[in-house]
Short mmCIF file of C-alpha atoms in Angstrom, two decimals:
data_model
loop_
_atom_site.label_atom_id
_atom_site.label_comp_id
_atom_site.label_asym_id
_atom_site.label_seq_id
_atom_site.Cartn_x
_atom_site.Cartn_y
_atom_site.Cartn_z
CA TYR Q 1 -13.55 11.27 16.14
CA ASN Q 2 -13.61 10.25 12.51
CA THR Q 3 -13.18 7.02 10.62
CA PHE Q 4 -12.02 6.56 7.03
CA PRO Q 5 -14.57 6.37 4.21
CA GLY Q 6 -16.21 2.94 4.23
CA ASN Q 7 -15.12 2.41 7.86
CA PRO Q 8 -12.25 0.00 7.08
CA ARG Q 9 -11.33 -2.09 10.11
CA TRP Q 10 -9.64 -5.38 10.87
CA LYS Q 11 -12.05 -8.29 10.87
CA LYS Q 12 -10.04 -10.09 13.54
CA THR Q 13 -8.90 -9.11 17.02
CA HIS Q 14 -5.49 -10.80 17.05
CA LEU Q 15 -3.15 -8.60 15.01
CA THR Q 16 0.54 -9.04 14.30
CA TYR Q 17 3.19 -6.35 13.87
CA LYS Q 18 6.75 -6.31 12.66
CA ILE Q 19 9.49 -3.69 13.11
CA VAL Q 20 11.60 -3.82 9.96
CA ASN Q 21 14.29 -1.29 10.92
CA TYR Q 22 15.30 1.17 13.62
CA THR Q 23 16.08 4.85 14.04
CA PRO Q 24 19.65 5.63 15.10
CA ASP Q 25 18.23 8.17 17.60
CA LEU Q 26 17.26 5.58 20.21
CA PRO Q 27 18.52 2.22 21.43
CA GLN Q 28 16.57 -0.62 19.80
CA LYS Q 29 15.13 -1.70 23.15
CA LYS Q 30 13.67 1.78 23.67
CA VAL Q 31 12.06 1.67 20.23
CA ASP Q 32 10.63 -1.80 20.91
CA ASP Q 33 9.26 -0.58 24.22
CA ALA Q 34 7.72 2.61 22.80
CA ILE Q 35 6.01 0.60 20.05
CA ARG Q 36 4.73 -2.00 22.52
CA ARG Q 37 3.32 0.70 24.81
CA ALA Q 38 1.75 2.52 21.85
CA PHE Q 39 -0.18 -0.63 20.91
CA MET Q 40 -1.24 -1.03 24.53
CA VAL Q 41 -2.99 2.36 24.37
CA TRP Q 42 -5.50 0.70 22.04
CA SER Q 43 -5.52 -2.86 23.42
CA ASP Q 44 -6.33 -1.47 26.89
CA VAL Q 45 -9.76 -0.27 25.73
CA THR Q 46 -10.73 -2.83 23.06
CA PRO Q 47 -10.66 -6.62 22.60
CA LEU Q 48 -7.63 -6.17 20.26
CA LYS Q 49 -4.43 -8.10 20.97
CA PHE Q 50 -1.09 -7.33 19.34
CA GLN Q 51 1.70 -9.81 18.84
CA ARG Q 52 5.14 -8.96 17.56
CA VAL Q 53 6.48 -11.26 14.84
CA PHE Q 54 9.85 -11.59 13.14
CA ASN Q 55 10.69 -12.74 9.61
CA ARG Q 56 7.12 -13.46 8.57
CA HIS Q 57 4.04 -11.67 7.35
CA ALA Q 58 2.59 -9.10 9.73
CA ASP Q 59 -0.64 -7.11 9.55
CA ILE Q 60 1.11 -3.89 10.63
CA VAL Q 61 4.62 -3.26 9.29
CA ILE Q 62 6.58 -0.54 11.08
CA ALA Q 63 9.49 1.24 9.39
CA PHE Q 64 11.69 4.31 9.74
CA ALA Q 65 12.37 6.00 6.41
CA ARG Q 66 13.53 9.23 4.81
CA ARG Q 67 12.11 11.21 1.85
CA GLU Q 68 10.70 8.95 -0.90
CA HIS Q 69 10.44 5.45 0.54
CA GLY Q 70 8.41 3.43 -1.91
CA ASP Q 71 4.79 4.18 -1.00
CA GLY Q 72 4.29 7.33 -3.07
CA TYR Q 73 4.08 9.58 0.00
CA PRO Q 74 7.62 10.96 0.49
CA PHE Q 75 8.66 12.44 3.80
CA ASP Q 76 9.81 16.07 3.91
CA GLY Q 77 12.94 16.25 6.05
CA ARG Q 78 13.09 17.57 9.62
CA GLY Q 79 9.82 19.08 10.93
CA ASN Q 80 6.35 19.29 9.38
CA THR Q 81 5.30 15.72 8.57
CA LEU Q 82 6.51 13.32 11.28
CA ALA Q 83 4.95 10.03 10.26
CA HIS Q 84 2.03 8.47 8.44
CA ALA Q 85 0.07 5.24 8.46
CA PHE Q 86 -2.41 3.44 6.27
CA ALA Q 87 -5.97 2.38 7.12
CA PRO Q 88 -6.61 -1.34 7.70
CA GLY Q 89 -6.26 -3.54 4.62
CA GLU Q 90 -4.00 -5.87 2.70
CA GLY Q 91 -0.54 -4.86 1.45
CA LEU Q 92 0.37 -1.40 2.73
CA GLY Q 93 -2.86 -1.37 4.76
CA GLY Q 94 -2.15 -0.85 8.45
CA ASP Q 95 1.53 -0.07 7.91
CA ALA Q 96 3.12 2.80 9.85
CA HIS Q 97 6.12 4.80 8.63
CA PHE Q 98 8.16 7.22 10.76
CA ASP Q 99 10.25 10.02 9.22
CA ASP Q 100 13.83 9.31 10.21
CA ASP Q 101 14.86 12.90 9.52
CA GLU Q 102 13.10 13.73 12.81
CA ARG Q 103 14.95 13.46 16.08
CA TRP Q 104 13.05 10.70 17.90
CA SER Q 105 13.07 10.68 21.65
CA GLU Q 106 11.91 8.58 24.54
CA TYR Q 107 11.13 11.14 27.21
CA ASN Q 108 11.89 14.71 26.22
CA LYS Q 109 9.87 17.14 24.15
CA GLU Q 110 11.61 16.46 20.85
CA VAL Q 111 9.41 14.20 18.81
CA ASN Q 112 8.30 11.53 21.22
CA LEU Q 113 8.13 8.13 19.54
CA PHE Q 114 5.52 6.67 21.88
CA LEU Q 115 3.05 9.54 21.29
CA VAL Q 116 3.48 9.57 17.52
CA ALA Q 117 3.32 5.77 17.30
CA ALA Q 118 0.13 5.65 19.37
CA HIS Q 119 -1.42 8.21 16.98
CA GLU Q 120 -0.26 6.34 13.87
CA PHE Q 121 -1.55 3.01 15.16
CA GLY Q 122 -4.93 4.70 15.53
CA HIS Q 123 -4.83 5.09 11.73
CA SER Q 124 -3.58 1.50 11.36
CA LEU Q 125 -6.73 0.42 13.19
CA GLY Q 126 -9.14 2.61 11.22
CA LEU Q 127 -9.36 6.00 12.94
CA ALA Q 128 -8.96 9.13 10.82
CA HIS Q 129 -8.08 12.56 12.24
CA SER Q 130 -10.20 14.04 14.98
CA ASN Q 131 -10.77 17.78 15.25
CA VAL Q 132 -10.92 17.54 19.04
CA ARG Q 133 -7.84 19.42 20.23
CA HIS Q 134 -6.88 17.17 23.14
CA ALA Q 135 -7.56 13.89 21.30
CA LEU Q 136 -4.68 11.60 20.41
CA MET Q 137 -6.01 11.52 16.83
CA TYR Q 138 -5.75 15.33 16.45
CA PRO Q 139 -3.34 15.77 13.54
CA ILE Q 140 -0.96 18.28 15.15
CA TYR Q 141 1.81 16.94 17.39
CA LYS Q 142 1.61 18.04 20.99
CA TYR Q 143 3.86 16.77 23.73
CA VAL Q 144 2.32 15.30 26.84
CA ASN Q 145 4.22 13.35 29.46
CA PRO Q 146 4.08 9.71 28.27
CA ALA Q 147 4.09 8.54 31.89
CA SER Q 148 0.79 10.27 32.58
CA PHE Q 149 -0.72 9.86 29.10
CA ARG Q 150 -4.42 8.96 29.04
CA LEU Q 151 -6.50 8.22 25.97
CA SER Q 152 -9.23 10.85 25.52
CA GLU Q 153 -12.91 9.94 25.56
CA ASP Q 154 -13.11 10.99 21.91
CA ASP Q 155 -10.43 8.45 20.89
CA LYS Q 156 -11.99 5.80 23.12
CA ARG Q 157 -15.43 6.27 21.59
CA GLY Q 158 -13.92 6.08 18.09
CA ILE Q 159 -11.95 2.88 18.58
CA GLN Q 160 -14.77 1.21 20.51
CA LYS Q 161 -17.18 2.06 17.70
CA LEU Q 162 -14.92 -0.01 15.41
CA TYR Q 163 -13.95 -2.88 17.73
CA GLY Q 164 -16.18 -2.76 20.79
CA ARG Q 165 -15.11 -2.55 24.42
CA LYS Q 166 -12.61 -4.70 26.23
CA SER Q 167 -14.44 -7.39 28.13
CA SER Q 168 -13.92 -7.17 31.86
CA PHE J 1 11.85 47.23 -9.41
CA PRO J 2 13.95 45.05 -7.08
CA ALA J 3 12.05 45.69 -3.80
CA GLN J 4 8.70 44.96 -5.41
CA LEU J 5 10.05 41.84 -7.13
CA GLN J 6 11.14 40.45 -3.77
CA GLN J 7 7.67 41.06 -2.29
CA GLU J 8 6.06 39.30 -5.23
CA SER J 9 8.41 36.38 -4.92
CA GLN J 10 7.66 36.05 -1.18
CA SER J 11 3.94 36.14 -1.89
CA ASN J 12 4.33 33.48 -4.61
CA THR J 13 6.25 31.26 -2.20
CA ALA J 14 3.54 31.68 0.45
CA PHE J 15 0.89 30.81 -2.13
CA GLU J 16 2.80 27.71 -3.22
CA ASN J 17 3.25 26.61 0.39
CA VAL J 18 -0.45 27.00 1.18
CA LYS J 19 -1.41 25.13 -1.96
CA ALA J 20 1.05 22.33 -1.19
CA TYR J 21 -0.33 22.05 2.37
CA LEU J 22 -3.94 21.94 1.17
CA ASP J 23 -3.15 19.48 -1.64
CA LYS J 24 -1.57 17.17 0.90
CA PHE J 25 -3.99 17.42 3.81
CA TYR J 26 -7.22 18.66 2.15
CA PRO J 27 -6.92 16.93 -1.23
CA VAL J 28 -9.11 18.10 -4.09
CA SER J 29 -10.09 14.47 -4.81
CA ALA J 30 -11.95 14.49 -1.47
CA GLN J 31 -13.89 17.67 -2.30
CA PRO J 32 -15.96 19.11 -5.12
CA LYS J 33 -13.55 20.11 -7.89
CA SER J 34 -14.99 23.63 -8.07
CA LEU J 35 -13.69 24.62 -4.63
CA SER J 36 -11.50 27.71 -4.80
CA LEU J 37 -8.33 28.13 -2.77
CA GLU J 38 -10.32 30.38 -0.43
CA ASP J 39 -12.93 27.65 0.11
CA ARG J 40 -10.19 25.11 0.79
CA ILE J 41 -8.57 27.40 3.36
CA LYS J 42 -12.00 27.79 4.96
CA GLU J 43 -12.33 23.99 5.09
CA MET J 44 -9.03 23.79 6.92
CA GLN J 45 -9.96 26.64 9.28
CA ARG J 46 -13.25 24.88 10.05
CA PHE J 47 -11.42 21.64 10.91
CA PHE J 48 -9.07 23.40 13.31
CA HIS J 49 -11.81 25.62 14.81
CA LEU J 50 -10.03 28.77 13.60
CA THR J 51 -11.72 32.02 12.63
CA ILE J 52 -13.07 31.34 9.15
CA THR J 53 -11.67 34.00 6.85
CA GLY J 54 -10.64 32.00 3.78
CA LYS J 55 -7.35 33.91 3.95
CA LEU J 56 -3.88 32.94 5.02
CA ASP J 57 -3.96 34.85 8.29
CA ALA J 58 -1.41 34.50 11.08
CA GLU J 59 -3.46 31.92 13.00
CA THR J 60 -3.81 29.69 9.93
CA GLU J 61 -0.17 30.09 8.98
CA GLU J 62 0.85 29.10 12.51
CA ILE J 63 -1.11 25.83 12.29
CA MET J 64 0.49 25.08 8.92
CA LYS J 65 3.97 25.38 10.42
CA GLN J 66 3.39 22.92 13.25
CA PRO J 67 4.72 19.37 13.17
CA ARG J 68 1.97 16.95 12.31
CA CYS J 69 0.87 13.58 10.97
CA GLY J 70 1.10 13.09 7.20
CA VAL J 71 -2.36 11.58 6.83
CA PRO J 72 -4.93 13.97 5.26
CA ASP J 73 -7.47 15.61 7.58
CA ILE J 74 -10.18 15.03 5.00
CA ALA J 75 -10.10 11.42 3.94
CA GLY J 76 -10.45 10.92 0.21
#
């Protein structure tokens, strides 16, 4: 695993997130559920807790966008770059953006929102890309069945280095 | 000569694509400025555990075509 230079991380364990818009590819409930499950990937192995908020400030802001979308890192249409997220911090820090030119899916092998969101939230929490092929934080998208998804030891070691283990 | 011109244009496009990929995911700001394109390809090949040739071989090109996260592999 890798962390970002300076090891940025949240100095609190209770984090808020906000979904500012939706992809037309999935019903809103499915998006909400995929996002919730993606945060659980990380809260299951650390003391972190995630709370969804509406109409107020959130640590992690989640948006679907196309091409240039105001952060200086434009998306590139269908394929190639699927999403990106920012390391922990104020402002854009922690925010996760998903390229809405992709075809987002819940179950099938087209770009699976849960898998990509879980990866992006790793960045939102302070993990950089891992060069371990089966790690969630490997930069290349690879479909695995979300129902049987398990966080790799590499990812677990990385996130627990930043936030510690979940107390039993 | 038309055939040759087409080859050159394809090779220029490939070069531009490689450079764009490396600029985005292996930014120069994160590395010593003196690194050549070959060195930067090697850096990428090292990250992905590919055979280190410093050239745009089929294996490297295949990785570059795959869908991926937009965050750089080398954090600047």
